[in-house]
Amino acid sequence: MKQLVYNSVTCQECNETIVSYHRHDYKTCSCPNEAMVDGGTEYERYGAKNMNKIKTHCIYDDDDFEIVRKYATRGGRGKDGDQPLTWIPICDMDDDYLEAVLDYGGADWHLDIIKKEIAYRLNNTKCII
């Protein structure tokens, strides 16, 4: 079964893209069209007053990894856990952060993406002599 890794909607009335990062992360745009997205990586749910004015954008774990690594994210509150929650694309995480995620744990599908990213970096590092 395909795993959803990114779930967003762009309202074409206000051009705002809204992203749902986790289950029940219900978000709406700020214009009268009230575009909405919900479900995070668990399910796709979207809507608007005028459905013809929204575009959905979902990425799944079996999509091209060059795309998955840019859209799959990890939420974090900094090393000490006292920072505001931010969502970081896997491709922007440094190597130490990737290893820390593997040590900390998480959903199997998410850890698989982290492992793929580590392998991707090893296979795409060119040594210049």
Short mmCIF file of N, CA, C and O in Angstrom, two decimals:
data_model
loop_
_atom_site.label_atom_id
_atom_site.label_comp_id
_atom_site.label_asym_id
_atom_site.label_seq_id
_atom_site.Cartn_x
_atom_site.Cartn_y
_atom_site.Cartn_z
N MET A 1 0.84 -1.19 0.00
CA MET A 1 0.00 0.00 0.00
C MET A 1 0.88 1.25 0.00
O MET A 1 1.87 1.32 0.72
N LYS A 2 0.52 2.21 -0.81
CA LYS A 2 1.28 3.45 -0.91
C LYS A 2 1.13 4.28 0.37
O LYS A 2 0.06 4.36 0.93
N GLN A 3 2.24 4.90 0.78
CA GLN A 3 2.25 5.74 1.97
C GLN A 3 2.31 7.20 1.54
O GLN A 3 3.21 7.61 0.82
N LEU A 4 1.37 7.98 2.01
CA LEU A 4 1.36 9.41 1.77
C LEU A 4 2.49 10.06 2.58
O LEU A 4 2.61 9.80 3.79
N VAL A 5 3.33 10.88 1.92
CA VAL A 5 4.41 11.55 2.64
C VAL A 5 4.28 13.07 2.61
O VAL A 5 4.96 13.77 3.37
N TYR A 6 3.39 13.60 1.75
CA TYR A 6 3.18 15.04 1.67
C TYR A 6 1.76 15.28 1.19
O TYR A 6 1.31 14.65 0.25
N ASN A 7 1.06 16.21 1.84
CA ASN A 7 -0.36 16.43 1.59
C ASN A 7 -0.63 17.94 1.63
O ASN A 7 -0.57 18.55 2.69
N SER A 8 -0.88 18.54 0.46
CA SER A 8 -1.11 19.98 0.44
C SER A 8 -2.18 20.36 -0.58
O SER A 8 -2.53 19.58 -1.47
N VAL A 9 -2.65 21.59 -0.44
CA VAL A 9 -3.63 22.18 -1.36
C VAL A 9 -3.17 23.61 -1.65
O VAL A 9 -2.73 24.32 -0.74
N THR A 10 -3.27 24.02 -2.90
CA THR A 10 -3.03 25.40 -3.26
C THR A 10 -4.36 26.02 -3.68
O THR A 10 -5.05 25.49 -4.56
N CYS A 11 -4.71 27.11 -3.03
CA CYS A 11 -5.91 27.86 -3.40
C CYS A 11 -5.52 28.79 -4.54
O CYS A 11 -4.62 29.62 -4.40
N GLN A 12 -6.20 28.65 -5.66
CA GLN A 12 -5.88 29.47 -6.82
C GLN A 12 -6.50 30.86 -6.74
O GLN A 12 -6.15 31.73 -7.52
N GLU A 13 -7.36 31.07 -5.75
CA GLU A 13 -7.92 32.40 -5.56
C GLU A 13 -6.93 33.31 -4.85
O GLU A 13 -6.75 34.46 -5.23
N CYS A 14 -6.28 32.80 -3.80
CA CYS A 14 -5.32 33.62 -3.05
C CYS A 14 -3.87 33.17 -3.27
O CYS A 14 -2.95 33.80 -2.75
N ASN A 15 -3.67 32.09 -3.99
CA ASN A 15 -2.35 31.52 -4.30
C ASN A 15 -1.60 31.05 -3.06
O ASN A 15 -0.38 30.99 -3.05
N GLU A 16 -2.33 30.71 -2.00
CA GLU A 16 -1.72 30.22 -0.78
C GLU A 16 -1.66 28.69 -0.83
O GLU A 16 -2.64 28.03 -1.16
N THR A 17 -0.50 28.13 -0.50
CA THR A 17 -0.36 26.69 -0.38
C THR A 17 -0.39 26.34 1.09
O THR A 17 0.36 26.90 1.89
N ILE A 18 -1.27 25.42 1.45
CA ILE A 18 -1.39 24.99 2.84
C ILE A 18 -1.03 23.50 2.91
O ILE A 18 -1.40 22.72 2.04
N VAL A 19 -0.28 23.14 3.93
CA VAL A 19 0.23 21.78 4.08
C VAL A 19 -0.30 21.20 5.38
O VAL A 19 -0.27 21.84 6.43
N SER A 20 -0.76 19.95 5.32
CA SER A 20 -1.16 19.21 6.51
C SER A 20 -0.04 18.22 6.80
O SER A 20 0.26 17.36 5.97
N TYR A 21 0.59 18.34 7.97
CA TYR A 21 1.77 17.52 8.29
C TYR A 21 1.45 16.25 9.07
O TYR A 21 2.24 15.31 9.04
N HIS A 22 0.34 16.23 9.78
CA HIS A 22 0.03 15.05 10.58
C HIS A 22 -1.49 14.89 10.68
O HIS A 22 -2.25 15.80 10.35
N ARG A 23 -1.92 13.72 11.14
CA ARG A 23 -3.35 13.42 11.26
C ARG A 23 -4.05 14.53 12.04
O ARG A 23 -3.55 15.01 13.04
N HIS A 24 -5.19 14.96 11.55
CA HIS A 24 -6.02 16.00 12.17
C HIS A 24 -5.33 17.38 12.17
O HIS A 24 -5.69 18.23 12.97
N ASP A 25 -4.34 17.57 11.29
CA ASP A 25 -3.71 18.88 11.13
C ASP A 25 -4.52 19.64 10.09
O ASP A 25 -4.13 19.77 8.93
N TYR A 26 -5.68 20.14 10.52
CA TYR A 26 -6.64 20.82 9.65
C TYR A 26 -6.20 22.25 9.45
O TYR A 26 -5.99 22.99 10.41
N LYS A 27 -6.04 22.64 8.18
CA LYS A 27 -5.62 24.01 7.88
C LYS A 27 -6.50 24.58 6.78
O LYS A 27 -6.98 23.85 5.92
N THR A 28 -6.68 25.90 6.82
CA THR A 28 -7.44 26.59 5.79
C THR A 28 -6.64 27.78 5.29
O THR A 28 -5.79 28.32 6.00
N CYS A 29 -6.93 28.19 4.06
CA CYS A 29 -6.32 29.41 3.53
C CYS A 29 -7.04 30.60 4.16
O CYS A 29 -8.06 30.44 4.83
N SER A 30 -6.53 31.79 3.88
CA SER A 30 -7.09 32.97 4.53
C SER A 30 -8.06 33.77 3.67
O SER A 30 -8.51 34.82 4.08
N CYS A 31 -8.42 33.24 2.50
CA CYS A 31 -9.31 34.01 1.63
C CYS A 31 -10.76 33.49 1.72
O CYS A 31 -11.01 32.46 2.34
N PRO A 32 -11.69 34.17 1.11
CA PRO A 32 -13.10 33.76 1.16
C PRO A 32 -13.39 32.37 0.55
O PRO A 32 -14.43 31.79 0.85
N ASN A 33 -12.48 31.82 -0.24
CA ASN A 33 -12.69 30.48 -0.81
C ASN A 33 -12.56 29.39 0.25
O ASN A 33 -13.08 28.30 0.10
N GLU A 34 -11.86 29.70 1.34
CA GLU A 34 -11.69 28.78 2.48
C GLU A 34 -11.22 27.39 2.04
O GLU A 34 -11.74 26.37 2.49
N ALA A 35 -10.19 27.35 1.21
CA ALA A 35 -9.58 26.07 0.84
C ALA A 35 -9.07 25.41 2.12
O ALA A 35 -8.58 26.08 3.02
N MET A 36 -9.19 24.09 2.20
CA MET A 36 -8.75 23.38 3.40
C MET A 36 -8.05 22.09 3.03
O MET A 36 -8.27 21.52 1.96
N VAL A 37 -7.19 21.64 3.94
CA VAL A 37 -6.50 20.36 3.81
C VAL A 37 -6.41 19.75 5.21
O VAL A 37 -6.32 20.47 6.20
N ASP A 38 -6.44 18.43 5.27
CA ASP A 38 -6.41 17.72 6.55
C ASP A 38 -5.85 16.33 6.29
O ASP A 38 -5.83 15.85 5.17
N GLY A 39 -5.38 15.68 7.32
CA GLY A 39 -4.99 14.28 7.24
C GLY A 39 -3.52 14.00 7.29
O GLY A 39 -3.11 12.87 7.53
N GLY A 40 -2.69 15.02 7.05
CA GLY A 40 -1.25 14.80 7.10
C GLY A 40 -0.82 13.65 6.23
O GLY A 40 -1.20 13.56 5.06
N THR A 41 -0.06 12.74 6.81
CA THR A 41 0.42 11.57 6.08
C THR A 41 -0.48 10.34 6.28
O THR A 41 -0.14 9.26 5.84
N GLU A 42 -1.61 10.56 6.93
CA GLU A 42 -2.54 9.44 7.19
C GLU A 42 -3.63 9.31 6.14
O GLU A 42 -4.01 8.21 5.77
N TYR A 43 -4.17 10.44 5.68
CA TYR A 43 -5.25 10.40 4.69
C TYR A 43 -5.35 11.75 3.99
O TYR A 43 -4.90 12.76 4.50
N GLU A 44 -5.94 11.74 2.79
CA GLU A 44 -6.16 12.97 2.03
C GLU A 44 -7.57 13.48 2.29
O GLU A 44 -8.54 12.74 2.12
N ARG A 45 -7.66 14.72 2.73
CA ARG A 45 -8.96 15.37 2.88
C ARG A 45 -8.77 16.82 2.49
O ARG A 45 -7.87 17.49 3.01
N TYR A 46 -9.58 17.29 1.58
CA TYR A 46 -9.46 18.66 1.12
C TYR A 46 -10.81 19.18 0.69
O TYR A 46 -11.75 18.41 0.47
N GLY A 47 -10.92 20.49 0.58
CA GLY A 47 -12.17 21.09 0.17
C GLY A 47 -12.02 22.59 0.01
O GLY A 47 -10.96 23.16 0.26
N ALA A 48 -13.08 23.23 -0.42
CA ALA A 48 -13.13 24.69 -0.61
C ALA A 48 -14.55 25.06 -0.98
O ALA A 48 -15.35 24.21 -1.37
N LYS A 49 -14.87 26.32 -0.86
CA LYS A 49 -16.18 26.77 -1.32
C LYS A 49 -16.30 26.53 -2.82
O LYS A 49 -17.33 26.09 -3.30
N ASN A 50 -15.24 26.83 -3.57
CA ASN A 50 -15.22 26.57 -5.00
C ASN A 50 -14.08 25.57 -5.27
O ASN A 50 -12.92 25.95 -5.34
N MET A 51 -14.44 24.31 -5.43
CA MET A 51 -13.45 23.25 -5.63
C MET A 51 -12.67 23.42 -6.93
O MET A 51 -11.58 22.88 -7.07
N ASN A 52 -13.22 24.17 -7.89
CA ASN A 52 -12.51 24.40 -9.14
C ASN A 52 -11.33 25.36 -8.97
O ASN A 52 -10.55 25.53 -9.89
N LYS A 53 -11.23 25.97 -7.79
CA LYS A 53 -10.16 26.93 -7.54
C LYS A 53 -9.10 26.37 -6.59
O LYS A 53 -8.37 27.14 -5.94
N ILE A 54 -8.98 25.05 -6.51
CA ILE A 54 -7.91 24.46 -5.71
C ILE A 54 -7.17 23.41 -6.53
O ILE A 54 -7.72 22.82 -7.47
N LYS A 55 -5.91 23.22 -6.16
CA LYS A 55 -5.10 22.14 -6.73
C LYS A 55 -4.52 21.36 -5.58
O LYS A 55 -3.93 21.95 -4.66
N THR A 56 -4.69 20.04 -5.62
CA THR A 56 -4.12 19.19 -4.58
C THR A 56 -2.72 18.77 -5.03
O THR A 56 -2.43 18.67 -6.22
N HIS A 57 -1.86 18.54 -4.05
CA HIS A 57 -0.51 18.09 -4.33
C HIS A 57 -0.13 17.07 -3.27
O HIS A 57 0.08 17.42 -2.10
N CYS A 58 -0.07 15.81 -3.69
CA CYS A 58 0.28 14.73 -2.77
C CYS A 58 1.48 13.97 -3.32
O CYS A 58 1.56 13.72 -4.52
N ILE A 59 2.38 13.61 -2.43
CA ILE A 59 3.56 12.82 -2.77
C ILE A 59 3.48 11.53 -1.96
O ILE A 59 3.14 11.55 -0.78
N TYR A 60 3.81 10.42 -2.63
CA TYR A 60 3.78 9.10 -1.98
C TYR A 60 5.18 8.51 -1.94
O TYR A 60 6.05 8.87 -2.74
N ASP A 61 5.39 7.58 -1.03
CA ASP A 61 6.72 6.99 -0.84
C ASP A 61 7.24 6.24 -2.05
O ASP A 61 8.45 6.06 -2.20
N ASP A 62 6.37 5.84 -2.97
CA ASP A 62 6.85 5.13 -4.16
C ASP A 62 7.05 6.06 -5.36
O ASP A 62 7.37 5.61 -6.45
N ASP A 63 6.91 7.38 -5.15
CA ASP A 63 7.24 8.35 -6.20
C ASP A 63 8.76 8.39 -6.34
O ASP A 63 9.50 7.88 -5.50
N ASP A 64 9.24 9.04 -7.39
CA ASP A 64 10.68 9.19 -7.63
C ASP A 64 11.34 9.76 -6.37
O ASP A 64 10.90 10.77 -5.83
N PHE A 65 12.41 9.12 -5.90
CA PHE A 65 13.04 9.53 -4.65
C PHE A 65 13.57 10.96 -4.71
O PHE A 65 13.62 11.65 -3.69
N GLU A 66 13.97 11.43 -5.89
CA GLU A 66 14.42 12.82 -6.03
C GLU A 66 13.32 13.79 -5.59
O GLU A 66 13.60 14.87 -5.08
N ILE A 67 12.07 13.40 -5.78
CA ILE A 67 10.93 14.21 -5.36
C ILE A 67 10.60 13.95 -3.89
O ILE A 67 10.41 14.88 -3.11
N VAL A 68 10.54 12.67 -3.51
CA VAL A 68 10.19 12.30 -2.13
C VAL A 68 11.09 13.00 -1.12
O VAL A 68 10.63 13.56 -0.13
N ARG A 69 12.39 13.02 -1.37
CA ARG A 69 13.35 13.60 -0.41
C ARG A 69 13.15 15.10 -0.22
O ARG A 69 13.55 15.66 0.80
N LYS A 70 12.53 15.76 -1.19
CA LYS A 70 12.28 17.20 -1.08
C LYS A 70 10.98 17.51 -0.35
O LYS A 70 10.79 18.62 0.15
N TYR A 71 10.06 16.55 -0.32
CA TYR A 71 8.74 16.79 0.28
C TYR A 71 8.50 16.06 1.59
O TYR A 71 7.71 16.53 2.41
N ALA A 72 9.14 14.91 1.80
CA ALA A 72 9.01 14.21 3.07
C ALA A 72 9.68 15.06 4.15
O ALA A 72 10.78 15.59 3.93
N THR A 73 9.03 15.23 5.28
CA THR A 73 9.56 16.11 6.33
C THR A 73 9.65 15.40 7.67
O THR A 73 9.08 14.33 7.87
N ARG A 74 10.33 16.06 8.57
CA ARG A 74 10.41 15.62 9.96
C ARG A 74 10.17 16.85 10.81
O ARG A 74 10.80 17.89 10.62
N GLY A 75 9.26 16.74 11.75
CA GLY A 75 9.00 17.83 12.67
C GLY A 75 9.98 17.78 13.83
O GLY A 75 10.33 16.70 14.30
N GLY A 76 10.42 18.93 14.26
CA GLY A 76 11.35 18.97 15.38
C GLY A 76 11.27 20.27 16.14
O GLY A 76 10.81 21.29 15.61
N ARG A 77 11.72 20.22 17.38
CA ARG A 77 11.72 21.39 18.26
C ARG A 77 13.14 21.74 18.72
O ARG A 77 13.34 22.26 19.81
N GLY A 78 14.12 21.43 17.88
CA GLY A 78 15.52 21.76 18.21
C GLY A 78 16.15 20.69 19.08
O GLY A 78 15.48 19.78 19.57
N LYS A 79 17.47 20.79 19.27
CA LYS A 79 18.22 19.78 20.02
C LYS A 79 17.75 19.62 21.46
O LYS A 79 17.76 18.54 22.01
N ASP A 80 17.35 20.73 22.07
CA ASP A 80 16.91 20.67 23.47
C ASP A 80 15.40 20.53 23.62
O ASP A 80 14.89 20.45 24.73
N GLY A 81 14.68 20.54 22.51
CA GLY A 81 13.23 20.37 22.55
C GLY A 81 12.45 21.59 22.99
O GLY A 81 11.26 21.49 23.27
N ASP A 82 13.10 22.75 23.02
CA ASP A 82 12.43 23.95 23.52
C ASP A 82 12.21 25.02 22.44
O ASP A 82 11.83 26.15 22.75
N GLN A 83 12.41 24.65 21.20
CA GLN A 83 12.20 25.58 20.09
C GLN A 83 10.80 25.39 19.52
O GLN A 83 10.18 24.35 19.71
N PRO A 84 10.30 26.38 18.76
CA PRO A 84 9.01 26.20 18.09
C PRO A 84 9.09 25.03 17.09
O PRO A 84 10.15 24.78 16.51
N LEU A 85 8.00 24.34 16.91
CA LEU A 85 7.95 23.22 15.98
C LEU A 85 8.19 23.69 14.56
O LEU A 85 7.54 24.64 14.10
N THR A 86 9.14 23.07 13.89
CA THR A 86 9.39 23.35 12.48
C THR A 86 9.43 22.02 11.73
O THR A 86 9.79 20.99 12.30
N TRP A 87 9.06 22.07 10.46
CA TRP A 87 9.05 20.89 9.60
C TRP A 87 10.17 21.04 8.58
O TRP A 87 10.18 22.00 7.82
N ILE A 88 11.09 20.10 8.59
CA ILE A 88 12.28 20.18 7.76
C ILE A 88 12.25 19.09 6.70
O ILE A 88 12.09 17.90 7.04
N PRO A 89 12.40 19.45 5.43
CA PRO A 89 12.49 18.42 4.39
C PRO A 89 13.69 17.51 4.65
O PRO A 89 14.75 17.97 5.08
N ILE A 90 13.52 16.23 4.36
CA ILE A 90 14.58 15.25 4.57
C ILE A 90 15.86 15.68 3.86
O ILE A 90 16.95 15.56 4.42
N CYS A 91 15.74 16.22 2.66
CA CYS A 91 16.94 16.61 1.89
C CYS A 91 17.71 17.74 2.56
O CYS A 91 18.89 17.93 2.27
N ASP A 92 17.09 18.51 3.45
CA ASP A 92 17.74 19.63 4.13
C ASP A 92 18.30 19.27 5.50
O ASP A 92 18.92 20.11 6.16
N MET A 93 18.08 18.04 5.94
CA MET A 93 18.59 17.61 7.23
C MET A 93 20.07 17.26 7.10
O MET A 93 20.47 16.65 6.11
N ASP A 94 20.89 17.64 8.10
CA ASP A 94 22.30 17.26 8.01
C ASP A 94 22.44 15.79 8.42
O ASP A 94 21.50 15.16 8.93
N ASP A 95 23.61 15.24 8.17
CA ASP A 95 23.84 13.81 8.40
C ASP A 95 23.63 13.42 9.87
O ASP A 95 23.07 12.36 10.16
N ASP A 96 24.07 14.28 10.79
CA ASP A 96 23.89 13.98 12.22
C ASP A 96 22.41 13.92 12.59
O ASP A 96 22.00 13.09 13.40
N TYR A 97 21.61 14.81 12.00
CA TYR A 97 20.17 14.81 12.26
C TYR A 97 19.53 13.52 11.76
O TYR A 97 18.72 12.90 12.45
N LEU A 98 19.93 13.09 10.56
CA LEU A 98 19.39 11.84 10.01
C LEU A 98 19.70 10.67 10.94
O LEU A 98 18.82 9.85 11.24
N GLU A 99 20.92 10.59 11.41
CA GLU A 99 21.32 9.51 12.33
C GLU A 99 20.56 9.60 13.65
O GLU A 99 20.15 8.58 14.21
N ALA A 100 20.34 10.82 14.13
CA ALA A 100 19.59 11.01 15.38
C ALA A 100 18.16 10.53 15.23
O ALA A 100 17.60 9.93 16.16
N VAL A 101 17.56 10.75 14.07
CA VAL A 101 16.19 10.29 13.82
C VAL A 101 16.16 8.76 13.86
O VAL A 101 15.26 8.16 14.46
N LEU A 102 17.15 8.11 13.26
CA LEU A 102 17.19 6.65 13.30
C LEU A 102 17.32 6.14 14.73
O LEU A 102 16.69 5.15 15.10
N ASP A 103 18.14 6.83 15.55
CA ASP A 103 18.30 6.44 16.95
C ASP A 103 17.01 6.66 17.74
O ASP A 103 16.65 5.86 18.60
N TYR A 104 16.32 7.76 17.45
CA TYR A 104 15.10 8.11 18.18
C TYR A 104 13.94 7.20 17.82
O TYR A 104 13.15 6.79 18.66
N GLY A 105 13.82 6.88 16.53
CA GLY A 105 12.75 6.01 16.07
C GLY A 105 11.60 6.78 15.44
O GLY A 105 11.62 8.00 15.35
N GLY A 106 10.63 6.04 15.01
CA GLY A 106 9.47 6.62 14.35
C GLY A 106 8.74 5.56 13.55
O GLY A 106 9.02 4.36 13.68
N ALA A 107 7.84 5.99 12.72
CA ALA A 107 7.08 5.07 11.87
C ALA A 107 8.04 4.36 10.91
O ALA A 107 8.99 4.96 10.42
N ASP A 108 7.78 3.08 10.66
CA ASP A 108 8.65 2.30 9.78
C ASP A 108 8.83 2.95 8.42
O ASP A 108 9.95 3.03 7.91
N TRP A 109 7.74 3.44 7.82
CA TRP A 109 7.84 4.04 6.49
C TRP A 109 8.73 5.28 6.52
O TRP A 109 9.48 5.54 5.59
N HIS A 110 8.66 6.04 7.62
CA HIS A 110 9.46 7.26 7.73
C HIS A 110 10.94 6.91 7.90
O HIS A 110 11.82 7.53 7.28
N LEU A 111 11.22 5.92 8.73
CA LEU A 111 12.61 5.50 8.93
C LEU A 111 13.19 4.92 7.64
O LEU A 111 14.38 5.10 7.36
N ASP A 112 12.36 4.26 6.84
CA ASP A 112 12.82 3.76 5.54
C ASP A 112 13.25 4.91 4.64
O ASP A 112 14.25 4.81 3.92
N ILE A 113 12.50 6.00 4.65
CA ILE A 113 12.87 7.17 3.84
C ILE A 113 14.18 7.77 4.35
O ILE A 113 15.04 8.17 3.55
N ILE A 114 14.35 7.83 5.66
CA ILE A 114 15.60 8.35 6.23
C ILE A 114 16.78 7.47 5.77
O ILE A 114 17.83 7.98 5.35
N LYS A 115 16.61 6.15 5.82
CA LYS A 115 17.67 5.23 5.37
C LYS A 115 17.95 5.41 3.88
O LYS A 115 19.12 5.38 3.46
N LYS A 116 16.91 5.61 3.09
CA LYS A 116 17.11 5.85 1.66
C LYS A 116 17.89 7.14 1.43
O LYS A 116 18.72 7.23 0.53
N GLU A 117 17.61 8.17 2.24
CA GLU A 117 18.33 9.44 2.11
C GLU A 117 19.81 9.26 2.43
O GLU A 117 20.67 9.79 1.72
N ILE A 118 20.10 8.51 3.48
CA ILE A 118 21.50 8.26 3.83
C ILE A 118 22.20 7.51 2.69
O ILE A 118 23.30 7.89 2.27
N ALA A 119 21.56 6.49 2.14
CA ALA A 119 22.12 5.74 1.01
C ALA A 119 22.26 6.63 -0.22
O ALA A 119 23.27 6.57 -0.93
N TYR A 120 21.26 7.47 -0.45
CA TYR A 120 21.28 8.40 -1.58
C TYR A 120 22.51 9.30 -1.50
O TYR A 120 23.21 9.51 -2.49
N ARG A 121 22.77 9.83 -0.31
CA ARG A 121 23.93 10.72 -0.14
C ARG A 121 25.24 9.98 -0.35
O ARG A 121 26.17 10.52 -0.96
N LEU A 122 25.32 8.76 0.15
CA LEU A 122 26.54 7.97 -0.04
C LEU A 122 26.78 7.67 -1.51
O LEU A 122 27.91 7.72 -1.99
N ASN A 123 25.72 7.36 -2.24
CA ASN A 123 25.83 7.01 -3.66
C ASN A 123 26.01 8.22 -4.57
O ASN A 123 26.41 8.07 -5.72
N ASN A 124 25.70 9.41 -4.08
CA ASN A 124 25.78 10.60 -4.91
C ASN A 124 26.89 11.57 -4.50
O ASN A 124 26.94 12.70 -4.97
N THR A 125 27.76 11.11 -3.63
CA THR A 125 28.91 11.91 -3.23
C THR A 125 30.05 11.57 -4.17
O THR A 125 30.43 10.42 -4.30
N LYS A 126 30.54 12.58 -4.83
CA LYS A 126 31.64 12.38 -5.77
C LYS A 126 32.93 12.88 -5.12
O LYS A 126 32.97 13.97 -4.59
N CYS A 127 33.94 12.08 -5.21
CA CYS A 127 35.23 12.43 -4.66
C CYS A 127 36.11 13.02 -5.77
O CYS A 127 36.33 12.39 -6.79
N ILE A 128 36.56 14.23 -5.56
CA ILE A 128 37.41 14.89 -6.55
C ILE A 128 38.84 14.86 -6.04
O ILE A 128 39.13 15.31 -4.92
N ILE A 129 39.73 14.35 -6.86
CA ILE A 129 41.16 14.24 -6.45
C ILE A 129 41.99 15.22 -7.26
O ILE A 129 41.82 15.48 -8.38
#
